[in-house]
Short mmCIF file of C-alpha atoms and ligand atoms in Angstrom, two decimals:
data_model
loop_
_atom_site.label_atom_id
_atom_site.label_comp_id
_atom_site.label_asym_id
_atom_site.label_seq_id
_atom_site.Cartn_x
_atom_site.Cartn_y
_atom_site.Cartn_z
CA UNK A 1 96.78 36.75 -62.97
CA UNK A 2 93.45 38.73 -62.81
CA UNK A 3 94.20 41.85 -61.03
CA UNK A 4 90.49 43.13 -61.27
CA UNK A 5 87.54 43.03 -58.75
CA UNK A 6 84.56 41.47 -59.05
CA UNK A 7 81.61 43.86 -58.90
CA UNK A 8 80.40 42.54 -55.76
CA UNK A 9 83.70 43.06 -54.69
CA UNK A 10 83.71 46.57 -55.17
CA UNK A 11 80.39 47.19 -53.24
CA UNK A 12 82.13 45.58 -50.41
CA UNK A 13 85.37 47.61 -50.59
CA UNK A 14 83.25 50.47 -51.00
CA UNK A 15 81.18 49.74 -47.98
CA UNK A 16 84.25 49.36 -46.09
CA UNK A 17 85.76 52.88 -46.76
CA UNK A 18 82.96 53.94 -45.98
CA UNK A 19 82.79 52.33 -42.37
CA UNK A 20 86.26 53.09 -41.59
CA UNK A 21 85.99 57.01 -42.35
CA UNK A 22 83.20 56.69 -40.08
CA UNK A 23 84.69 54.36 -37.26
CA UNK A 24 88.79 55.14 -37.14
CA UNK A 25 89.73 56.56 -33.78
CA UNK A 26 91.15 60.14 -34.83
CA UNK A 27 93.58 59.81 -31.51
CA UNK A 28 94.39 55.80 -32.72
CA UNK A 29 95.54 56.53 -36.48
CA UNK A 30 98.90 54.99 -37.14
CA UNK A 31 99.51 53.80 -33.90
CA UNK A 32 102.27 51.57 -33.33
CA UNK A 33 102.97 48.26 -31.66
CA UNK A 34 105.38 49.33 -29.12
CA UNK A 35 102.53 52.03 -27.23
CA UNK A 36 100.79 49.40 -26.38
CA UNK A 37 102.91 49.17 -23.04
CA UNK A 38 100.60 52.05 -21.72
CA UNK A 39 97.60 50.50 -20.08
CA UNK A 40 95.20 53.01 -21.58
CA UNK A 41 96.46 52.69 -24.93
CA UNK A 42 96.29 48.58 -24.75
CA UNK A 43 92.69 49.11 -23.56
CA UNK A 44 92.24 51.63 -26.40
CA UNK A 45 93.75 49.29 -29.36
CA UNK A 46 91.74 46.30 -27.88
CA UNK A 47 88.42 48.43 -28.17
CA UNK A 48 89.51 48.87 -31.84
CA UNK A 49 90.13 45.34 -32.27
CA UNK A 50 86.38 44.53 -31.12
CA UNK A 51 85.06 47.09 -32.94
CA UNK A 52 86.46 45.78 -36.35
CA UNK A 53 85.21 42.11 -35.59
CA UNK A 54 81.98 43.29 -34.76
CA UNK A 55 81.68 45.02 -37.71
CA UNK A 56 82.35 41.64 -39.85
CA UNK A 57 85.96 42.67 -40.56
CA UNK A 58 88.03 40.34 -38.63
CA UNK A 59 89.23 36.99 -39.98
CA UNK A 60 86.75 36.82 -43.09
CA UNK A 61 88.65 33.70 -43.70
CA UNK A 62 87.94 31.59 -40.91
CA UNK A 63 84.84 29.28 -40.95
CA UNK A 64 81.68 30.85 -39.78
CA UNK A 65 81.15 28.84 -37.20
CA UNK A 66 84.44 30.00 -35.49
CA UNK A 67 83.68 33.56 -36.11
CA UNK A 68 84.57 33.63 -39.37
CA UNK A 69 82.99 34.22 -42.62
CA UNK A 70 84.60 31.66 -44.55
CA UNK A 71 85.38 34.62 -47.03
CA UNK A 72 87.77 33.77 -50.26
CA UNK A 73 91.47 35.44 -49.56
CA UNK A 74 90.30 38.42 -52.08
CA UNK A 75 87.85 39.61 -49.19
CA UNK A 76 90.78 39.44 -46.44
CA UNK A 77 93.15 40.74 -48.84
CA UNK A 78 90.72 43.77 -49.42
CA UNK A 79 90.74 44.39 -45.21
CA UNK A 80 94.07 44.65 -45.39
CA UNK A 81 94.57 47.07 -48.06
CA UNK A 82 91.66 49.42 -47.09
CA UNK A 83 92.96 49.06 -43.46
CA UNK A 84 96.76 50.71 -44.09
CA UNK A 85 95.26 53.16 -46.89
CA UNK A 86 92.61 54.75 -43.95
CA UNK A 87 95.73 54.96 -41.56
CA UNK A 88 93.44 52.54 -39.34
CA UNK A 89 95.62 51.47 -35.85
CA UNK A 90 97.21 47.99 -36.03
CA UNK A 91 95.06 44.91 -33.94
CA UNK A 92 96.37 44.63 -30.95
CA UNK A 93 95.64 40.30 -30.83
CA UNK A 94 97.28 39.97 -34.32
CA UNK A 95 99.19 36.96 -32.72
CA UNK A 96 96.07 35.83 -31.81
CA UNK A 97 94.05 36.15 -35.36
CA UNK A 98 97.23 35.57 -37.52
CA UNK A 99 98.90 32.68 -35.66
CA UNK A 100 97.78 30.34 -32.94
CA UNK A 101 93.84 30.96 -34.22
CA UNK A 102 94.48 29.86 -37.64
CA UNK A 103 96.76 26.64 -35.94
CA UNK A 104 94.15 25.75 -33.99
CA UNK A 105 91.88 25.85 -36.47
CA UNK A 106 94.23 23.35 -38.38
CA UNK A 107 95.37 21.35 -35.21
CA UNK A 108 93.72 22.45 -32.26
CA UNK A 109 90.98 20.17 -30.38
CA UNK A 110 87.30 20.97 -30.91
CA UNK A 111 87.23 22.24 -27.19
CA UNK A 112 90.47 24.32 -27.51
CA UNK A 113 88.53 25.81 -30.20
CA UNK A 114 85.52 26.51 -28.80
CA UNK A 115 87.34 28.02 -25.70
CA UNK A 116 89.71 30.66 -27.51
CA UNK A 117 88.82 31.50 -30.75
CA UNK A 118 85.79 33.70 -29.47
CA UNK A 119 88.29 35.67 -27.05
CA UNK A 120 90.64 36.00 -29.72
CA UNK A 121 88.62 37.62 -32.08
CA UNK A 122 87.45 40.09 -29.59
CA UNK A 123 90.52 40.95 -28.03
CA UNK A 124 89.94 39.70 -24.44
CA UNK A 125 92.79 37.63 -24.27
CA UNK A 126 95.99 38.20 -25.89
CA UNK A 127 98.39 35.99 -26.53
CA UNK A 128 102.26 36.15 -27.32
CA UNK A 129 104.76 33.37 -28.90
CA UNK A 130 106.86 31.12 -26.39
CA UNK A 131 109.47 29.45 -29.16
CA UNK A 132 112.80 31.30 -28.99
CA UNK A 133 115.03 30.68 -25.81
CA UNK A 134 118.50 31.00 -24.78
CA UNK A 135 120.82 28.90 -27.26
CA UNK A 136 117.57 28.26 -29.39
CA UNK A 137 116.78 31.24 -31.75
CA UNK A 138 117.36 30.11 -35.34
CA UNK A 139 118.02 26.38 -34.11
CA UNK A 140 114.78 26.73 -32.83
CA UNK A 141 114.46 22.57 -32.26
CA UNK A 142 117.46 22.93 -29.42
CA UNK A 143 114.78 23.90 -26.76
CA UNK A 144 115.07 22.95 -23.19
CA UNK A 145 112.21 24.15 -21.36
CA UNK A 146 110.95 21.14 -19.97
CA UNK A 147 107.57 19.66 -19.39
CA UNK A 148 106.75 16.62 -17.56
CA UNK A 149 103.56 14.73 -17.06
CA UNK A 150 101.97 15.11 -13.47
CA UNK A 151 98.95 13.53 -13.06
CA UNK A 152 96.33 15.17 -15.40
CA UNK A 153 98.57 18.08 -16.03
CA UNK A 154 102.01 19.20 -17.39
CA UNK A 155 104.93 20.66 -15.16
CA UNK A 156 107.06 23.59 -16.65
CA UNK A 157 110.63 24.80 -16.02
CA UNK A 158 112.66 26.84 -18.20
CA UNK A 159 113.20 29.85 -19.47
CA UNK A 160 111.91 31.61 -23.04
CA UNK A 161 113.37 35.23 -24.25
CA UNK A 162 112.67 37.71 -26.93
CA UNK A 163 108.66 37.25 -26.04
CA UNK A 164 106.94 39.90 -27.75
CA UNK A 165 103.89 41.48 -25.68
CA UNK A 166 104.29 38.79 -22.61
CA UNK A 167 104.36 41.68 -19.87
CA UNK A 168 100.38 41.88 -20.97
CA UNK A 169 99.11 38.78 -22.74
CA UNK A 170 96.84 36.41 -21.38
CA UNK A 171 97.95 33.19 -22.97
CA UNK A 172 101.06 32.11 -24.50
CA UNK A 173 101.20 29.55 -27.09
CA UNK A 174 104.84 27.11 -26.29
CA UNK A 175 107.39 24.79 -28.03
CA UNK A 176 108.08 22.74 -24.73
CA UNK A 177 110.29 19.33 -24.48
CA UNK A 178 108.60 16.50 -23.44
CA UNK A 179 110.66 13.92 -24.27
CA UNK A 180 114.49 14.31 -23.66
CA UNK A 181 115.49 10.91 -25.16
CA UNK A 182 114.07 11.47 -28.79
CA UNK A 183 115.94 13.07 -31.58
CA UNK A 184 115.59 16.73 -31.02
CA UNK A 185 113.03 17.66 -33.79
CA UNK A 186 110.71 14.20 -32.44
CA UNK A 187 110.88 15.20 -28.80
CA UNK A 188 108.88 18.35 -28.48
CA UNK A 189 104.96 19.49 -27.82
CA UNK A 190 102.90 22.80 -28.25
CA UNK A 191 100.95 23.82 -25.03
CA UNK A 192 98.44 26.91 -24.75
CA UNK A 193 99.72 28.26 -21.25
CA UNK A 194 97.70 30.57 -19.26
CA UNK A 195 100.12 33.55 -18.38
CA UNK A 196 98.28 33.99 -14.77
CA UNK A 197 99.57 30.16 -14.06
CA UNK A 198 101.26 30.43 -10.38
CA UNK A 199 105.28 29.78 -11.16
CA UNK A 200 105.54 32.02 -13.85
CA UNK A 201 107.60 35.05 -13.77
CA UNK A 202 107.83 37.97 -16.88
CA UNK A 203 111.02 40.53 -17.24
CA UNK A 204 110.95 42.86 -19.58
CA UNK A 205 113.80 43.94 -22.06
CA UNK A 206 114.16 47.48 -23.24
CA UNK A 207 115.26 47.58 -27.14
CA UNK A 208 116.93 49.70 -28.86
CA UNK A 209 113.23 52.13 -29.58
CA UNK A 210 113.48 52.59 -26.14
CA UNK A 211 110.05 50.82 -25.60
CA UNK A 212 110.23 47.55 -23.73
CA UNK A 213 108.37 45.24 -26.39
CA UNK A 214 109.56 41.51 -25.48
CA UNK A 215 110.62 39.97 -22.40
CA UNK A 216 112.22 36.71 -20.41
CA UNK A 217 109.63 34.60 -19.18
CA UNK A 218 110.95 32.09 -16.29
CA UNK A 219 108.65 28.78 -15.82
CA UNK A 220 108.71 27.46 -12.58
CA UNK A 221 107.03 24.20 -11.72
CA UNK A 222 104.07 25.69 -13.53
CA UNK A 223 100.88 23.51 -13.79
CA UNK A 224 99.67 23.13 -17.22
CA UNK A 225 96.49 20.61 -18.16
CA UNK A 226 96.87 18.11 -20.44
CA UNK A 227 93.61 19.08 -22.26
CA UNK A 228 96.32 22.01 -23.13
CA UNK A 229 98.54 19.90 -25.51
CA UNK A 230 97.49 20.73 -29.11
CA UNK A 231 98.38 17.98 -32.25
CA UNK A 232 99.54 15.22 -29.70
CA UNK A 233 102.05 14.63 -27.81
CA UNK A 234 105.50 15.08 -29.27
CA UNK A 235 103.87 16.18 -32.40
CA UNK A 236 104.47 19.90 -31.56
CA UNK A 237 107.44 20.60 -34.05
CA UNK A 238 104.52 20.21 -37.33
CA UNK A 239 102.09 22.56 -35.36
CA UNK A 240 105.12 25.32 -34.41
CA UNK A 241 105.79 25.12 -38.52
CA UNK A 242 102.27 25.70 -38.72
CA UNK A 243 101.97 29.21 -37.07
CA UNK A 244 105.30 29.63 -38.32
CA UNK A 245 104.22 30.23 -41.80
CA UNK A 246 101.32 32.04 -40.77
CA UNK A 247 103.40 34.08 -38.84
CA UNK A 248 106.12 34.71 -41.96
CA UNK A 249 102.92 36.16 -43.80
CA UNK A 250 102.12 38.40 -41.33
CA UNK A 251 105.24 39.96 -41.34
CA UNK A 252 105.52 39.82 -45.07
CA UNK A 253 102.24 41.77 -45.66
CA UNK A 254 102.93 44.00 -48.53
CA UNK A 255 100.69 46.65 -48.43
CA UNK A 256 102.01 48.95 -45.16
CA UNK A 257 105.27 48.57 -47.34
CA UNK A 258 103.91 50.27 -50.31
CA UNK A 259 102.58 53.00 -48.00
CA UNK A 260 106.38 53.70 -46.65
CA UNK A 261 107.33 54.15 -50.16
CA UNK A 262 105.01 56.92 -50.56
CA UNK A 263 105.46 58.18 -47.58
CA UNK A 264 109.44 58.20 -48.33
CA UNK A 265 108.78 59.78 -52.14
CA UNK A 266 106.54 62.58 -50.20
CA UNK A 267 109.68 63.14 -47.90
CA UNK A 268 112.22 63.43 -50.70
CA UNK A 269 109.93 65.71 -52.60
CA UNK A 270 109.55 68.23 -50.01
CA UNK A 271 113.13 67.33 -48.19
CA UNK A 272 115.74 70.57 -49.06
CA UNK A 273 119.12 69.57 -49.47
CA UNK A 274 121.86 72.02 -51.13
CA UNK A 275 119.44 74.12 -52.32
CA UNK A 276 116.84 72.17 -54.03
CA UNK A 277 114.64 69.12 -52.88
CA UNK A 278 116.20 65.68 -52.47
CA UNK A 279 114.24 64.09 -55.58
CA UNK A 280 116.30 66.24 -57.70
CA UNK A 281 119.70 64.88 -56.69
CA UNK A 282 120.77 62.06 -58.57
CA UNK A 283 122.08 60.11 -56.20
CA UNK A 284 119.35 59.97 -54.03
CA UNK A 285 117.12 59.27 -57.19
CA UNK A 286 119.16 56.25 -58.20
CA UNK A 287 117.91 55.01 -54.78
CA UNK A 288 114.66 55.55 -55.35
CA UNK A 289 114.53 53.85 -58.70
CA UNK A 290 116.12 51.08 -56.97
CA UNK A 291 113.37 50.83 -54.54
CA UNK A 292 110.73 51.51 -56.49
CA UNK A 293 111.77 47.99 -58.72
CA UNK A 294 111.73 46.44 -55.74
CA UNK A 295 108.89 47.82 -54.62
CA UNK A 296 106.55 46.59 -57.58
CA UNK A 297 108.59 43.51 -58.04
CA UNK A 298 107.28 42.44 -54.45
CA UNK A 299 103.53 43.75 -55.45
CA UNK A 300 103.38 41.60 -58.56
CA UNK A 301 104.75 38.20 -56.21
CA UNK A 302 101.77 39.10 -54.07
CA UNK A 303 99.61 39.20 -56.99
CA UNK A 304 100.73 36.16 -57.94
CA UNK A 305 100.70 34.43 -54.28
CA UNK A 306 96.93 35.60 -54.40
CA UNK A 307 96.22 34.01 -57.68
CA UNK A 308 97.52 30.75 -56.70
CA UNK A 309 95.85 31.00 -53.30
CA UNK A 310 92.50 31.32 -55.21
CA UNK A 311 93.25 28.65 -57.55
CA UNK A 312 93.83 26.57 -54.47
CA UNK A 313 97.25 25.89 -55.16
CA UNK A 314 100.23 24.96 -52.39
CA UNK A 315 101.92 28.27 -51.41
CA UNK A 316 105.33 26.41 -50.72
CA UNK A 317 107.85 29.03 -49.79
CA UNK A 318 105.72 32.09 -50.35
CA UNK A 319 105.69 32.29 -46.94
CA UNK A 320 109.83 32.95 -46.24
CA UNK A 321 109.77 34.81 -49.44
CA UNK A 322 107.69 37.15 -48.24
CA UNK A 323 109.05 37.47 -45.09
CA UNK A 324 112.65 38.01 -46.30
CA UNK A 325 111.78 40.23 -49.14
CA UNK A 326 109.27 42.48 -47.36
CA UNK A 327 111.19 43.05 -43.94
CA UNK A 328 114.42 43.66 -45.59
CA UNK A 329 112.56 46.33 -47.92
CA UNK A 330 110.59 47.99 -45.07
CA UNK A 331 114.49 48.58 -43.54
CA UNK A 332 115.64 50.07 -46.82
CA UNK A 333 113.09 52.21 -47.26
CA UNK A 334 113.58 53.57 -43.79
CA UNK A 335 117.21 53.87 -44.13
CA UNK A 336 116.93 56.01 -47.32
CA UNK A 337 114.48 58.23 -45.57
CA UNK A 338 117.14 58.52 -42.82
CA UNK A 339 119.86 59.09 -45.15
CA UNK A 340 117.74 61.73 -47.27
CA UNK A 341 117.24 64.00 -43.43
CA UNK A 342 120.86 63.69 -42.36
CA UNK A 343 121.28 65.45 -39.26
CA UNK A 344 117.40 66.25 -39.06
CA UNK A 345 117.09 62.14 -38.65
CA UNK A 346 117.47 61.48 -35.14
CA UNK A 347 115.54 64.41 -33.88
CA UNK A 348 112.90 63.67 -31.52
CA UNK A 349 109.11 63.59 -31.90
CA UNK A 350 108.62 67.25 -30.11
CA UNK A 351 111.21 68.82 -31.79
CA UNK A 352 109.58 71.80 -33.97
CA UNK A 353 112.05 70.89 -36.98
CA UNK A 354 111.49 67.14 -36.79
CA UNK A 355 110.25 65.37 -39.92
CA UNK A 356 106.74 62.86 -40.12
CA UNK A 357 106.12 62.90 -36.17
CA UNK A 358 109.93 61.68 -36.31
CA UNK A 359 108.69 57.48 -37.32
CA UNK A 360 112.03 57.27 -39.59
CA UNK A 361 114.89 56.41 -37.01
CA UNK A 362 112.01 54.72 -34.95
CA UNK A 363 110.93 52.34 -38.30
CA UNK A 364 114.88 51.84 -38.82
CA UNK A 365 114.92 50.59 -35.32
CA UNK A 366 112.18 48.23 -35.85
CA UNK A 367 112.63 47.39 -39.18
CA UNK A 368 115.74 45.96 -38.32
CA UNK A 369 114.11 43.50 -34.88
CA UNK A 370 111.53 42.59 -37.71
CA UNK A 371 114.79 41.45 -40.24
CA UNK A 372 115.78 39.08 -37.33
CA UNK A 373 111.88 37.82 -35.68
CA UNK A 374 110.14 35.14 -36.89
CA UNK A 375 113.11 33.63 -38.46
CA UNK A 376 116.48 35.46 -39.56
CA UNK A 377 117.09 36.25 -43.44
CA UNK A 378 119.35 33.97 -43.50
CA UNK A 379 117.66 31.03 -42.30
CA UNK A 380 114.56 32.67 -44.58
CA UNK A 381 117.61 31.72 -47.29
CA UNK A 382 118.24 28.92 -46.58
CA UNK A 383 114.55 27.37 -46.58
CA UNK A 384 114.20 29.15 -50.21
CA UNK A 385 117.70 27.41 -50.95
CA UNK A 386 116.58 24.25 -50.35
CA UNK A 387 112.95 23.39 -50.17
CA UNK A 388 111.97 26.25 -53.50
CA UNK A 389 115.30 25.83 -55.72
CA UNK A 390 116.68 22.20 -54.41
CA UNK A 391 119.99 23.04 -53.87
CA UNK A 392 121.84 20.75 -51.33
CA UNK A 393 120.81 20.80 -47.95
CA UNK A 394 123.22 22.20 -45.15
CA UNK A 395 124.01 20.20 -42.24
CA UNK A 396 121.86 21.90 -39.65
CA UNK A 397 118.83 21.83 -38.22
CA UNK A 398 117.19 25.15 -39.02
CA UNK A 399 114.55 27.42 -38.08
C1 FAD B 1 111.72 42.21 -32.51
C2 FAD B 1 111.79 40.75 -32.19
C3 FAD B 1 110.66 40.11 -31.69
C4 FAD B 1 110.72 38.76 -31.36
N1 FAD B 1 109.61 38.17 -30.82
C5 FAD B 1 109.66 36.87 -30.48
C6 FAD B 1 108.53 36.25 -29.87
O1 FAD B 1 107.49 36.88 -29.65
N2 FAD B 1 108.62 34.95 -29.52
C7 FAD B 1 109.74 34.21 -29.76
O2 FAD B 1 109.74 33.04 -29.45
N3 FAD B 1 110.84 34.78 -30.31
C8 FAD B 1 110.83 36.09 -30.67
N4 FAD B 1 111.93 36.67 -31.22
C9 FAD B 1 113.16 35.90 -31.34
C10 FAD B 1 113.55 35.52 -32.78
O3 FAD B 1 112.72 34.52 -33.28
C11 FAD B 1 115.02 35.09 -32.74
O4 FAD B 1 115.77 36.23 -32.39
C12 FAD B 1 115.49 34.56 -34.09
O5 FAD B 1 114.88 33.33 -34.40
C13 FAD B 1 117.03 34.42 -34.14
O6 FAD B 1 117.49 33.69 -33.07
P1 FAD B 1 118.69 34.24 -32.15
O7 FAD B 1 118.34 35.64 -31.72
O8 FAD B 1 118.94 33.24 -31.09
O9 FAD B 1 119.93 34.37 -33.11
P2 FAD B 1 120.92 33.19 -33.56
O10 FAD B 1 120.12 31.99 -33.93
O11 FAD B 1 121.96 33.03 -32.51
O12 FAD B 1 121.55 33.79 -34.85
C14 FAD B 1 122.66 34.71 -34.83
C15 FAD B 1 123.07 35.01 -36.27
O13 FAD B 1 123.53 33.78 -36.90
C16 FAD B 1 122.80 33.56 -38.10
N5 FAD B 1 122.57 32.11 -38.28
C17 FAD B 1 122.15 31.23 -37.34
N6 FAD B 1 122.04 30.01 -37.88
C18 FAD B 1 122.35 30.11 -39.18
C19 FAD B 1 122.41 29.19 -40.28
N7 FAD B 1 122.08 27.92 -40.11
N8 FAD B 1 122.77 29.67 -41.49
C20 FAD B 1 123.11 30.98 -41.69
N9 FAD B 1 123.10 31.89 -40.67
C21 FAD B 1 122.71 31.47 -39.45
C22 FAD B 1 121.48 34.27 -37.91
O14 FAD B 1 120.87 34.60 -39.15
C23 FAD B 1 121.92 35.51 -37.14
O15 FAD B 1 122.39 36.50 -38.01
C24 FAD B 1 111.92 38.03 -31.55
C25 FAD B 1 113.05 38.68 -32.05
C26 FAD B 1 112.99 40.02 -32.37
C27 FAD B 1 114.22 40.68 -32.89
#
């Protein structure tokens, strides 16, 4: 494991800093997901999103000729460290870059290609993830929403739930059952679904933040083209595993997490409790030392995930490891921080005596949805169980 730069690495990590001093939004720095509900806002974050890819900082690793640089994972890796250092606001299309471009970069047709990827990258359409439905969650393959062949298109009917960002995204990539008689993993396809498709109806949920960040979607005779279908017919459990994994990296990015755990040290530093700060009490510092190992333990696996990346090897369960281990942390670290303010925790962002623009009990919230998205910890478990140590499988279908 080489944990150095390259010189001409360097010159570009220096040439980023220097770009995103000059370029970060003062209003946008550390915005979160869930404002995006405001209309101004979204428009803000998608300006930011363009912005970055103009600049040549937007999916480095994707071939050049969809946008992409066809950078080495060191370059992205570098993006996404000098990105959370500057406090720069998240992308807005991350579902986009992160998970259905990358799939159809692996599976999708030339002209599904041609048609998104642009509009992905600049943040003109955004898309959100269609998998999880009533009674299909972490038995994801149970799905019912139906699609049937009409002519040159697809008709939809069912229902999805939990749909992050579908009350504004312009697409939605779908796990959609196309053939009831096969066994349930053999009988399902992934369509790209345009959300202004007549038939289709969007009703937000409110969560515990308070925000409204996912939603039901209903699907009503809704009139999909075939020329929609990406890798085949009844092929579309292999290309939901695809943006799966892609997705589990996304949420097990490392490096926001090592900011929290600064950001919590800060907090117990300057925190007073009985007297004296909260760093000096020893429970509160066995807690620390206990995330601070797992801290760097998770630093050093993405060291070594990098390394093997470079050396082209399979990533096999990195992807669930990271997942599991990172979300789980980012909850920890929030519920320390909570602990640590006691009754100054759930005071709200304009109160004069709140703490860090009062993001603790709002990152406990979240933390915790993020525990569950994307696949539970326990089915993350399971899938390290049994495809990384070989233990026996259990009889069920999984996630
Ligand atoms: C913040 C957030 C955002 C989300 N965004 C999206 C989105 O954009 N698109 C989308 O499609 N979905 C989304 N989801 C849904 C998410 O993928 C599901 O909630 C998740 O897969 C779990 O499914 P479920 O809620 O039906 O729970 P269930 O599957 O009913 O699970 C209930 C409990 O049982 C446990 N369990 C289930 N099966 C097993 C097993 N085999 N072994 C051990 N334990 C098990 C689970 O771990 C869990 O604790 C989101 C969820 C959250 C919280």
């Amino acid at each position: 494991m080489d944990l150095t730069y390259s010189p001409a690495e360097r010159t570009f990590q220096r040439a980023l800093r220097t770009w995103l001093k000059r370029n970060i939004p003062k209003r946008q720095r550390d915005e979160r997901p869930m404002e995006w509900g405001d209309p101004r806002r979204l428009a803000l974050a998608k300006a930011w999103q363009r912005k970055v890819h103009e600049a040549g900082y937007l999916a480095l690793a994707w071939p050049p000729e969809y946008g992409g640089q066809g950078a080495d994972v060191m370059r992205q890796t570098i993006v996404n460290e000098e990105m959370v250092r500057a406090r720069a606001p998240g992308l807005v299309g991350l579902m986009g870059v992160q998970m259905v471009g990358p799939t159809l970069i692996q599976h999708g047709t030339e002209e599904q290609r041609r048609r998104h990827l642009p509009k992905i990258l600049t943040a003109e359409e955004i898309w959100c993830q269609g998998y999880s439905e009533p009674g299909a969650g972490s038995d994801l393959a149970s799905l019912r929403t139906r699609a049937e062949r009409d002519g040159d298109d697809f008709l939809v009917n069912g229902q999805k739930v939990w749909t992050s960002n579908a009350q504004f995204a312009d697409w939605m990539f779908c796990l959609v059952r196309t053939d009831p008689e096969a066994p349930k993993h053999a009988g399902i396809s992934y369509l790209l679904i345009d959300m202004k498709s007549p038939g289709i109806t969007v009703r937000p949920l409110v969560q515990m933040t308070g925000d409204a960040g996912f939603n039901e979607v209903f699907f009503e005779d809704v009139r999909v083209p075939q020329a929609n279908l990406v890798g085949g017919l009844n092929n579309g459990w292999q290309v939901a595993n695809a943006t799966l994994a892609h997705e589990r990296n996304m949420l097990g990015a490392t490096t926001r997490t090592q900011q929290t755990f600064q950001s919590l040290l800060r907090l117990a530093r300057t925190h007073g409790r009985g007297g004296r700060s909260a760093s000096a009490d020893p429970v509160v510092r066995q807690h620390l030392a206990d995330l601070a190992i797992r801290v760097e333990t998770m630093k050093l696996e993405a060291y070594r995930q990098l390394t093997d990346s470079l050396r082209g090897r399979p990533s096999g369960i990195a992807a669930s490891i990271n997942k599991l281990v990172t979300t789980e942390l980012n909850h920890d670290l929030a519920r320390t921080a909570l602990d640590i303010l006691g009754s100054y925790g759930p005071l709200g962002r304009r109160d004069a005596r709140v703490r860090d623009r009062g993001v603790w009990p709002l990152d406990y919230m979240f933390s915790l949805g993020l525990i569950i998205g994307g696949g539970t910890s326990q089915i993350q478990k399971n899938i390290i169980a049994e495809r990384g140590l070989g233990l026996p499988r259990e009889a069920r279908p999984g996630r």
